[in-house]
mmCIF file of C-alpha atoms and ligand atoms in Angstrom:
data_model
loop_
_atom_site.group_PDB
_atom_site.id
_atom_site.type_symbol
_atom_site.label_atom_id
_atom_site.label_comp_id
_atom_site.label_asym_id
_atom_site.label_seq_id
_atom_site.Cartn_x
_atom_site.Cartn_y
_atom_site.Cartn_z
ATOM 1 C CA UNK K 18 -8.415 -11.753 17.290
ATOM 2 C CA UNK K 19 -9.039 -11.202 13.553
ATOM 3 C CA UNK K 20 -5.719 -8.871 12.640
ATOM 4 C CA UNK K 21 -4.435 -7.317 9.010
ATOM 5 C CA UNK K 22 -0.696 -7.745 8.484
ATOM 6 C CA UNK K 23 -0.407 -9.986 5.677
ATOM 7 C CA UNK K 24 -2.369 -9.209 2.144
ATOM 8 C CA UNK K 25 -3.721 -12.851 1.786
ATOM 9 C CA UNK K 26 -4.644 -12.127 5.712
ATOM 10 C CA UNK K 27 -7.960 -11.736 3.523
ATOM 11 C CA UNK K 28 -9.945 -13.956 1.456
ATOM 12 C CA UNK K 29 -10.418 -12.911 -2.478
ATOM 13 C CA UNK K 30 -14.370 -12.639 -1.318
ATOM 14 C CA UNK K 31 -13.449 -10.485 1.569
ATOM 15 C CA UNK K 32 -11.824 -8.040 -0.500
ATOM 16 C CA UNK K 33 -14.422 -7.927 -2.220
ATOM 17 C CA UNK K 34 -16.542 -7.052 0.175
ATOM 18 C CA UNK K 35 -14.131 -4.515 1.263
ATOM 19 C CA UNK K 36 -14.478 -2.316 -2.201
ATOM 20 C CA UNK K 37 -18.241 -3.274 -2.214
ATOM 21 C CA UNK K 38 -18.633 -1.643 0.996
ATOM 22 C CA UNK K 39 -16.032 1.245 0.030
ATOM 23 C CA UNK K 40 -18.130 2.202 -2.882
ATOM 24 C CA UNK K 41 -21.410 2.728 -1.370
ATOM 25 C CA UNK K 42 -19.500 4.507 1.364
ATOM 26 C CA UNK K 43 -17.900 6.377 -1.280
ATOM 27 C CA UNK K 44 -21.618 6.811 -2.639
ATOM 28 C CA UNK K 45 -23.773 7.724 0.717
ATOM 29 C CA UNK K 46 -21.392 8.742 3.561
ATOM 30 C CA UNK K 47 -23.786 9.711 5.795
ATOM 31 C CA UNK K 48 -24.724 6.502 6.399
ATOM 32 C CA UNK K 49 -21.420 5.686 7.724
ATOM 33 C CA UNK K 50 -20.837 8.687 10.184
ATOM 34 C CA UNK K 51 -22.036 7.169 13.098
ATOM 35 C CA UNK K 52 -20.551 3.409 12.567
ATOM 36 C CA UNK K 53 -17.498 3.381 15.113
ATOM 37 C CA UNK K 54 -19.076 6.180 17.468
ATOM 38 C CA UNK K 55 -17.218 5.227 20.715
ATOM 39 C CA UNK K 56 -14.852 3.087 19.249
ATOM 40 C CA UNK K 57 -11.155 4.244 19.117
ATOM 41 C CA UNK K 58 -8.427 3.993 17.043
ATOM 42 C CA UNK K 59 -4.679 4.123 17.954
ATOM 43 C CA UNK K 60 -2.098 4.765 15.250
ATOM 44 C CA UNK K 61 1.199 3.978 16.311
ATOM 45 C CA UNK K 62 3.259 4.969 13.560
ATOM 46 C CA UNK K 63 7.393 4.524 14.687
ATOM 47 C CA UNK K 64 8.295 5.660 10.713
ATOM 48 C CA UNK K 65 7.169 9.045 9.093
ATOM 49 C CA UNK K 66 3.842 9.072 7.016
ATOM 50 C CA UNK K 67 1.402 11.536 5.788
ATOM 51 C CA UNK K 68 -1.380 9.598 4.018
ATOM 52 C CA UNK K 69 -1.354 6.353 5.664
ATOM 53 C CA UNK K 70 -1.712 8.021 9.350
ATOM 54 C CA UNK K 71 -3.891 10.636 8.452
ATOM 55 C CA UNK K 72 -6.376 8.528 5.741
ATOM 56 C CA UNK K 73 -6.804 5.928 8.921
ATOM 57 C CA UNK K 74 -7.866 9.292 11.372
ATOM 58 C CA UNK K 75 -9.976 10.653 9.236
ATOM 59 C CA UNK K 76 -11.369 7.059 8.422
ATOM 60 C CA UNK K 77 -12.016 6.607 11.679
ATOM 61 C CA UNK K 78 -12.986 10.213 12.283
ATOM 62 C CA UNK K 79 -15.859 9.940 9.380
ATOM 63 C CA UNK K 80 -17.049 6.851 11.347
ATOM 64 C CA UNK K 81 -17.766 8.906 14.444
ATOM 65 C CA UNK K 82 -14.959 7.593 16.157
ATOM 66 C CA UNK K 83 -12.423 9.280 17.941
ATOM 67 C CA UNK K 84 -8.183 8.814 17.487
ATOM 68 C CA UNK K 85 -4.773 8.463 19.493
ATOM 69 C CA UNK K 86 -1.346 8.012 18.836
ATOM 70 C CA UNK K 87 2.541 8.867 17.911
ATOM 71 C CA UNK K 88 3.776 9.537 14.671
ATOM 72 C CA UNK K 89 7.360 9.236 15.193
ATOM 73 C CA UNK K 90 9.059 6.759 17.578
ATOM 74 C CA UNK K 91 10.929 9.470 19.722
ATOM 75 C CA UNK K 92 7.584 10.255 21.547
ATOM 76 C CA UNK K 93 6.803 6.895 22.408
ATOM 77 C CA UNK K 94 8.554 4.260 25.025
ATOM 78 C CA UNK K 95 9.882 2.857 22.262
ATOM 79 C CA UNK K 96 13.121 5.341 23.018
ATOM 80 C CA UNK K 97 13.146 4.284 26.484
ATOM 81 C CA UNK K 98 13.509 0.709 24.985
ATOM 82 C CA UNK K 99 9.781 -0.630 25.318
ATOM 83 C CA UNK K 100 9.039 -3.856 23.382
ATOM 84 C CA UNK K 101 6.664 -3.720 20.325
ATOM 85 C CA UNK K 102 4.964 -6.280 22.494
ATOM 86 C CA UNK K 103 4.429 -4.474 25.520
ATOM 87 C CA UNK K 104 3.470 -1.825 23.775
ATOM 88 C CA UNK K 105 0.748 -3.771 22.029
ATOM 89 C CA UNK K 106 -0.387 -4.943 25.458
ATOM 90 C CA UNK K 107 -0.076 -1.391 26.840
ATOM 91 C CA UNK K 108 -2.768 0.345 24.203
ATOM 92 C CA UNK K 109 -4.573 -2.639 24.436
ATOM 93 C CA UNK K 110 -5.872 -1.117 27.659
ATOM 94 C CA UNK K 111 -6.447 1.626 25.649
ATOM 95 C CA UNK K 112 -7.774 1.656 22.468
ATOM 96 C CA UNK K 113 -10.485 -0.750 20.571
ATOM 97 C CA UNK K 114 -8.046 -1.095 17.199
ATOM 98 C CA UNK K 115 -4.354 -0.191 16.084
ATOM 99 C CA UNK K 116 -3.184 0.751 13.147
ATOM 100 C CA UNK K 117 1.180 0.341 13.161
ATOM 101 C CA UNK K 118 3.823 1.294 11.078
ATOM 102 C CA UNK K 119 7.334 0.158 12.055
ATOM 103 C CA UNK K 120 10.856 0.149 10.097
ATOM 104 C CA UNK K 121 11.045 -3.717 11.104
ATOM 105 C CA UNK K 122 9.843 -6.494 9.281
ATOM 106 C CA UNK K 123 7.630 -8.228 11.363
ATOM 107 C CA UNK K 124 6.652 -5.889 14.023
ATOM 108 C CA UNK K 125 3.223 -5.659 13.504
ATOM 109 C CA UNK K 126 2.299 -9.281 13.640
ATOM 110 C CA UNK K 127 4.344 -9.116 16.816
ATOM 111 C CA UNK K 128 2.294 -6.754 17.844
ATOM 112 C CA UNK K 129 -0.869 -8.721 16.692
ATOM 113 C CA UNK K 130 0.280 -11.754 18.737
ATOM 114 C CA UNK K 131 0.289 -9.664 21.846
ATOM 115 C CA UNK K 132 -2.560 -7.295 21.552
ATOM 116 C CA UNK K 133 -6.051 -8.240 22.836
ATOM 117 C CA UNK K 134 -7.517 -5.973 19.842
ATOM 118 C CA UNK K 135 -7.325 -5.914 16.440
ATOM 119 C CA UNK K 136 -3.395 -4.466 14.678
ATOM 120 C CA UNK K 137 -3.188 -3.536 11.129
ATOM 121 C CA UNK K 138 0.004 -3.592 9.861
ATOM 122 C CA UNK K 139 0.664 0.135 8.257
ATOM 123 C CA UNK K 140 3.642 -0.614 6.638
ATOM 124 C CA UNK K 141 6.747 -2.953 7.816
ATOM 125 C CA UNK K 142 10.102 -2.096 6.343
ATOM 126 C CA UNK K 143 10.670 -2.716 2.952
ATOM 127 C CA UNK K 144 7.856 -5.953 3.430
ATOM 128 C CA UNK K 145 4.331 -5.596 3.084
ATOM 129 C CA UNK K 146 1.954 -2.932 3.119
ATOM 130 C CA UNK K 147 -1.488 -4.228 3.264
ATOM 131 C CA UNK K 148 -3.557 -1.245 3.102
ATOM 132 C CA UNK K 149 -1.978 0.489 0.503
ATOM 133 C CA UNK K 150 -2.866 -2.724 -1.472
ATOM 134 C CA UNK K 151 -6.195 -2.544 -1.093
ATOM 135 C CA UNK K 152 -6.188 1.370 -1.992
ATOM 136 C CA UNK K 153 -4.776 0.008 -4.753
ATOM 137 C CA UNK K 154 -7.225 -2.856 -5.807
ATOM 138 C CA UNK K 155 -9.754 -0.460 -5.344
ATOM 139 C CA UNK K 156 -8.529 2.205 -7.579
ATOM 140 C CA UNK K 157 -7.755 -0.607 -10.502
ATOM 141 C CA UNK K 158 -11.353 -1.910 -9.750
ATOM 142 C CA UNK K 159 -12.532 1.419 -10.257
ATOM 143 C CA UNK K 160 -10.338 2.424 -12.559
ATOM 144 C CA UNK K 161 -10.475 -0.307 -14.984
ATOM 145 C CA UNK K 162 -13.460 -2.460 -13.996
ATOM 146 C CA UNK K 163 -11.662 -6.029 -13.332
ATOM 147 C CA UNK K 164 -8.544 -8.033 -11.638
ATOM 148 C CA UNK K 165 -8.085 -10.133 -14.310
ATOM 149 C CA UNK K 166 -6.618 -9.570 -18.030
ATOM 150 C CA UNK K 167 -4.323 -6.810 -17.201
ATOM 151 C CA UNK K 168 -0.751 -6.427 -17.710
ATOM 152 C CA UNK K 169 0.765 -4.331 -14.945
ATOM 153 C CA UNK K 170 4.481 -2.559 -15.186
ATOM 154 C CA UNK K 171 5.873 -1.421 -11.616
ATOM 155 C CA UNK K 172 8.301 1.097 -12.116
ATOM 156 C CA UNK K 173 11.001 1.882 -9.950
ATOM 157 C CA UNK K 174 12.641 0.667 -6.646
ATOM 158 C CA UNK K 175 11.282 -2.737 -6.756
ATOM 159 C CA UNK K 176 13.529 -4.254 -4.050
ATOM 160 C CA UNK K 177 12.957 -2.441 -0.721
ATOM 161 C CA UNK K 178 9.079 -0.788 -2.050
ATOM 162 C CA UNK K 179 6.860 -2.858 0.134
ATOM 163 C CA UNK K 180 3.559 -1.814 -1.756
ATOM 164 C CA UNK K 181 5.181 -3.655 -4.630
ATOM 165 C CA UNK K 182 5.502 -6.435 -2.854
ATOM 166 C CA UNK K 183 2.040 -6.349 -1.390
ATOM 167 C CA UNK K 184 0.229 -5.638 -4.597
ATOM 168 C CA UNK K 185 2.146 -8.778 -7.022
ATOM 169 C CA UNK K 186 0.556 -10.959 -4.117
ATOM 170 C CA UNK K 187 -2.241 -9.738 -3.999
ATOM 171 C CA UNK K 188 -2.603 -9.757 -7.950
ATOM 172 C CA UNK K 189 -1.513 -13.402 -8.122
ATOM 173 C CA UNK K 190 -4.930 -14.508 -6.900
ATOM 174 C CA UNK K 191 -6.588 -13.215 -10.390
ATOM 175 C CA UNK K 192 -5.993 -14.722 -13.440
ATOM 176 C CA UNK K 193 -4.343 -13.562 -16.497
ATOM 177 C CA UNK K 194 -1.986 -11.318 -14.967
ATOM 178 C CA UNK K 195 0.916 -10.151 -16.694
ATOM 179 C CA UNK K 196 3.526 -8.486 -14.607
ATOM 180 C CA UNK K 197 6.400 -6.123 -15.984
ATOM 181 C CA UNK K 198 9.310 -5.151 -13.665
ATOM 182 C CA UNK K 199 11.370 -1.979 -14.673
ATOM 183 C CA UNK K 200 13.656 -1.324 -12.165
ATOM 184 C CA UNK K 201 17.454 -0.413 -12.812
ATOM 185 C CA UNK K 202 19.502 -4.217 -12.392
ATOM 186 C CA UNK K 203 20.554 -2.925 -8.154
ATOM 187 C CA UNK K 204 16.916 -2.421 -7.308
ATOM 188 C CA UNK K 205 15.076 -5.401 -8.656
ATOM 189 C CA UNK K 206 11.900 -7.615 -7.011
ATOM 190 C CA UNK K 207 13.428 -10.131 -4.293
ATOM 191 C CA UNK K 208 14.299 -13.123 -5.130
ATOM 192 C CA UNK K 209 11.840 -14.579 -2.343
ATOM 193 C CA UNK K 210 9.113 -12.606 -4.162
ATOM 194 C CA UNK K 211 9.668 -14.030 -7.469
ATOM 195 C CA UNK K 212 9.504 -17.541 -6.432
ATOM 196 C CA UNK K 213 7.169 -17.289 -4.131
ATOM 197 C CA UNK K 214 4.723 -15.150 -5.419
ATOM 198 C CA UNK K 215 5.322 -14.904 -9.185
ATOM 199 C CA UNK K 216 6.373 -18.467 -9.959
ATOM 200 C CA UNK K 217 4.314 -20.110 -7.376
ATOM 201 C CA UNK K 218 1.351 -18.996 -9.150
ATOM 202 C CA UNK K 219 2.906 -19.581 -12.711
ATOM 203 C CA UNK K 220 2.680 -15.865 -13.601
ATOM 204 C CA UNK K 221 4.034 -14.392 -16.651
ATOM 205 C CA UNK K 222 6.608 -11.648 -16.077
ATOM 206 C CA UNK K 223 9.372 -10.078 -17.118
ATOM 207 C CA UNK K 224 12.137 -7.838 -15.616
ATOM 208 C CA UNK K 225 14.063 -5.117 -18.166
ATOM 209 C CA UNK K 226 15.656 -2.048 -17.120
ATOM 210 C CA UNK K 227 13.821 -0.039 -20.507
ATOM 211 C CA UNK K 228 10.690 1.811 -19.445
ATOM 212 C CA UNK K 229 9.609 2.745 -22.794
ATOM 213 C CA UNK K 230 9.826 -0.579 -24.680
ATOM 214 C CA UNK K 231 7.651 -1.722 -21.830
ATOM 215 C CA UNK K 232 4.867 1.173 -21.973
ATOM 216 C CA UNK K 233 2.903 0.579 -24.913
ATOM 217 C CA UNK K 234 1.808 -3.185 -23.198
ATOM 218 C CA UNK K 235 0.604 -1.575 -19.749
ATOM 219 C CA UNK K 236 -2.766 -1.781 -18.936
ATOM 220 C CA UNK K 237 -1.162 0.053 -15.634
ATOM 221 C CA UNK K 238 1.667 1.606 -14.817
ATOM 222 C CA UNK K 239 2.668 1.550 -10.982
ATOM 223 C CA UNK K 240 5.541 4.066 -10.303
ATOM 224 C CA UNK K 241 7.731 4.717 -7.294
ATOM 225 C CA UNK K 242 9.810 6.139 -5.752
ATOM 226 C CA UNK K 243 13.605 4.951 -4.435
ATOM 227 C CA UNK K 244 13.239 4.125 -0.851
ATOM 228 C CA UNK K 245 15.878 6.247 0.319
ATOM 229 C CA UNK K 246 16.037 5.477 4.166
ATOM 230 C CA UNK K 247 16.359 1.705 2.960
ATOM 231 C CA UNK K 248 19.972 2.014 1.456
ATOM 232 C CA UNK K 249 23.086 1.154 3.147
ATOM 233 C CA UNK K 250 24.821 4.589 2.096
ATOM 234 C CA UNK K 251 23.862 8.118 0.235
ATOM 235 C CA UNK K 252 26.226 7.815 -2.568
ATOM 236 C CA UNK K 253 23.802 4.254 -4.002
ATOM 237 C CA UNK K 254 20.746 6.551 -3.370
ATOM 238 C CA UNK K 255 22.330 9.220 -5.214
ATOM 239 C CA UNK K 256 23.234 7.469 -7.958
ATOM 240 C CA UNK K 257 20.153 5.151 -8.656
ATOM 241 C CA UNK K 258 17.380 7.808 -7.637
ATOM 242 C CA UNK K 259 16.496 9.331 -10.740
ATOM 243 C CA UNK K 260 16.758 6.175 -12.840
ATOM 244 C CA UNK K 261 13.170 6.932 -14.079
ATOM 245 C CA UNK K 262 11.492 10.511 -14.390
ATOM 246 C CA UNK K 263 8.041 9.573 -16.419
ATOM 247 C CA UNK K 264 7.360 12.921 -18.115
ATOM 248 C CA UNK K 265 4.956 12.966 -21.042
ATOM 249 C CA UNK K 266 6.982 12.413 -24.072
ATOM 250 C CA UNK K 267 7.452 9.132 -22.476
ATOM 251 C CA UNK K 268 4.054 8.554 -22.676
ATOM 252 C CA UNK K 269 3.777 8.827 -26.567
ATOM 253 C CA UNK K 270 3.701 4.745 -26.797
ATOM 254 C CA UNK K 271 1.562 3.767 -24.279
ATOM 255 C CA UNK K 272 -2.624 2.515 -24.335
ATOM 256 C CA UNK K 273 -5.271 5.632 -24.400
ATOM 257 C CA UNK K 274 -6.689 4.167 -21.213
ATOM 258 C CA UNK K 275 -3.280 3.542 -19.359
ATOM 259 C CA UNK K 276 -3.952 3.631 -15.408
ATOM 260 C CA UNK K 277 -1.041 5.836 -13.778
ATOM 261 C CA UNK K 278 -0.717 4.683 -9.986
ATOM 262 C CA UNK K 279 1.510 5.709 -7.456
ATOM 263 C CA UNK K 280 1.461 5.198 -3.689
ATOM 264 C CA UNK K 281 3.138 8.622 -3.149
ATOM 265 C CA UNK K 282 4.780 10.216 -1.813
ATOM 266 C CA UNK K 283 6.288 11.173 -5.384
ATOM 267 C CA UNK K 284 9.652 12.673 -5.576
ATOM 268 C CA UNK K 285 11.236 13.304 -8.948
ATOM 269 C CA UNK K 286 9.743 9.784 -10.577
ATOM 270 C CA UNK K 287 6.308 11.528 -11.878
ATOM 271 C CA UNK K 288 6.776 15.061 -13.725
ATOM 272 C CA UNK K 289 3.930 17.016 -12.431
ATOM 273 C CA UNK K 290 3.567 17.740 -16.425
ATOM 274 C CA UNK K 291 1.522 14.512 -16.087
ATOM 275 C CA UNK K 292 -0.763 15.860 -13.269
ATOM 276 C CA UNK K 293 -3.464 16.681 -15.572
ATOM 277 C CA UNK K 294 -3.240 13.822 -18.267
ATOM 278 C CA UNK K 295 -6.635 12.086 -17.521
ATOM 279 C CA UNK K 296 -4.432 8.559 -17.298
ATOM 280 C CA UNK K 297 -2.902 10.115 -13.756
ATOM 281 C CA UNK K 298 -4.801 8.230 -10.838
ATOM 282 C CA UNK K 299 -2.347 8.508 -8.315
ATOM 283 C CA UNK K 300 -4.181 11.314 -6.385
ATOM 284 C CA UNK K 301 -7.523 9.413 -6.814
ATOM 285 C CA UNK K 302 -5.899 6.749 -5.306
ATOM 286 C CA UNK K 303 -5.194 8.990 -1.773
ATOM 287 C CA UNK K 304 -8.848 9.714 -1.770
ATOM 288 C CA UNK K 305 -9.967 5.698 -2.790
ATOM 289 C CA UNK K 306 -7.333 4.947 0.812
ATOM 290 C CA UNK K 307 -9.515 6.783 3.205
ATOM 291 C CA UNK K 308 -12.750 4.735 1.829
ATOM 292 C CA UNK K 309 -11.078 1.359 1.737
ATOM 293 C CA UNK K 310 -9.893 1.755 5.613
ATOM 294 C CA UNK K 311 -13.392 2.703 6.771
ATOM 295 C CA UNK K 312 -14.451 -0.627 5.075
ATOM 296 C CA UNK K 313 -11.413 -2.269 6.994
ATOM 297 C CA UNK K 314 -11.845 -0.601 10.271
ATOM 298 C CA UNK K 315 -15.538 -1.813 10.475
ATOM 299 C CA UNK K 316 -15.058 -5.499 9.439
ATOM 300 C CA UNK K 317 -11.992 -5.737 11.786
ATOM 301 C CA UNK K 318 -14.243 -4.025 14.790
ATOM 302 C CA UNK K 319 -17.248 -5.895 14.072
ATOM 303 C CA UNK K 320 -15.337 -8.985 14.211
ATOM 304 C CA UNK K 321 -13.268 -8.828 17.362
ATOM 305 C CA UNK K 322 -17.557 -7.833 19.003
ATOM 306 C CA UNK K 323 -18.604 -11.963 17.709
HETATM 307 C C1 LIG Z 11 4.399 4.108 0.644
HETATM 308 C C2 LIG Z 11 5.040 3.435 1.827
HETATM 309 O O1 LIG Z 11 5.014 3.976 2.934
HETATM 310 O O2 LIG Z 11 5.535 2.331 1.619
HETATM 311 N N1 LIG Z 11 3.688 5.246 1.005
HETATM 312 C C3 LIG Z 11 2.387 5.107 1.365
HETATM 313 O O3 LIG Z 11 2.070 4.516 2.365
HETATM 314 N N2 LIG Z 11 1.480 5.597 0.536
HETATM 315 C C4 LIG Z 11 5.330 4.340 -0.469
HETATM 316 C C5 LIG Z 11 6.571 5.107 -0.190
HETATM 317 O O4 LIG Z 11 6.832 5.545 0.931
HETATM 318 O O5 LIG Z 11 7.320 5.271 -1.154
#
């Protein structure tokens, strides 16, 4: 059963596919709306979200499907000590596809091993977060045309922010990628990133704690935020959370077609002074998420049918 957990899960053609398809849904809808009609989605999401859950319903809503699930873990069996793989089994019975979020790494290819349908991994811990990555290739493609040539600067809490982690792999399948990590010295990219990802690949990067010195080489910007339910105490969050606040006199050095992405949600990193600048993509990208999971949640369906 043809699953999502893993970015490189899909081939460089098959994402590109993906945005193909995304686009000309993005460009006739109503030739979409009846795609999935009786198919149905279960999103069982054990960790809080608002645009991941609700941009795979109303994915699966705009392809005449229909939707179940839990958004928190309390209402499921998980409290009453269920395994992630029984549960799998369980809404096998159930539902055509799953979409899971979980706070541990890992649960939703154990849930992928065990279900008899198709699991997309919506997030594990501070490791991957597949779908957010293609949101994100699709907004750059979008945005600025091509995968390769660009130098990219993530921003922020680079050690627990899975869609960091997601999108250097996926990036490190293009060529002539240069990759610029600003994060303050407590929060930097894993070491298992780096060397597997980054110098595995022979990328170029560099890691400095100085977001301006960095700006006026971004092609993109990716900002985030600190992952606060990832740190071992309050008083670290505290301290490192506002460690970047991009307002727009820090914006005086960078490119005239600088991409601004964030996965959201935002919390102090982005003033909302930069809302308006036309270089601010991040709520394009919420929009480009919905699109990109249709794509997904009809190449995953119409593969587990063969
Ligand atoms: C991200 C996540 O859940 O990792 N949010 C999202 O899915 N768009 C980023 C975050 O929570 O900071």
């Amino acid at each position: 059963m043809r699953s999502l957990i893993d970015i490189l899960d899909l081939t460089v053609e098959e994402i590109n596919e993906l945005i193909d398809t995304a686009n000309d849904i993005i460009a006739n809808p109503k030739k979409y709306s009846e795609k999935c009609r009786g198919k149905k989605l279960a999103t069982l999401f054990f960790e809080p979200s608002t645009r991941t859950r609700l941009s795979f319903e109303a994915a699966m809503y705009e392809l005449g499907g229909s939707v179940m699930g839990f958004s928190e873990a309390q209402s499921s069996s998980a409290a009453k000590g269920e395994s992630v793989a029984d549960t799998a089994k369980t809404i096998s019975c159930y539902a055509d596809i799953i979409a899971m979020r979980h706070p541990k790494e890992g649960a939703p290819y154990v849930a992928s091993i065990n279900a008899t349908i198709p699991v997309i991994n919506a997030g594990d811990g501070g490791h991957n977060h597949p779908t957010q990555t293609l949101t994100d290739l699709l907004t750059i493609k979008r945005e600025k045309g091509r995968f390769d040539n660009l130098t990219i600067g993530f921003c922020g809490d680079l050690k627990f922010g899975r869609t960091v982690h997601s999108l250097i792999t996926a990036l490190s399948r293009y060529n002539n990628i240069k990759v610029v990590l600003i994060s303050p010295a407590e929060l930097r990219l894993p070491s298992y990133v780096k060397k597997d990802v980054l110098e595995k690949n022979n990328m170029e990067y560099v890691e400095t704690t100085d977001l301006e010195s960095a700006m006026p080489d971004l092609d993109i910007l990716y900002m985030t935020r600190v992952q606060r339910e990832r740190f071992f105490n309050e008083e670290d969050y505290l301290r490192l959370k506002d460690s970047y606040i991009l307002e727009p006199q820090k914006l005086k050095g960078a490119k005239a077609d600088l991409s601004i992405m964030h996965p959201l949600p935002r919390v102090n990193e982005i003033s909302v002074a930069i809302d308006d600048d036309p270089r601010a993509c991040y709520f394009k990208q919420v929009l480009n998420g919905k699109f990109i999971r249709m794509a997904l949640i009809m190449k995953l369906l119409e593969e587990a049918q063969k």
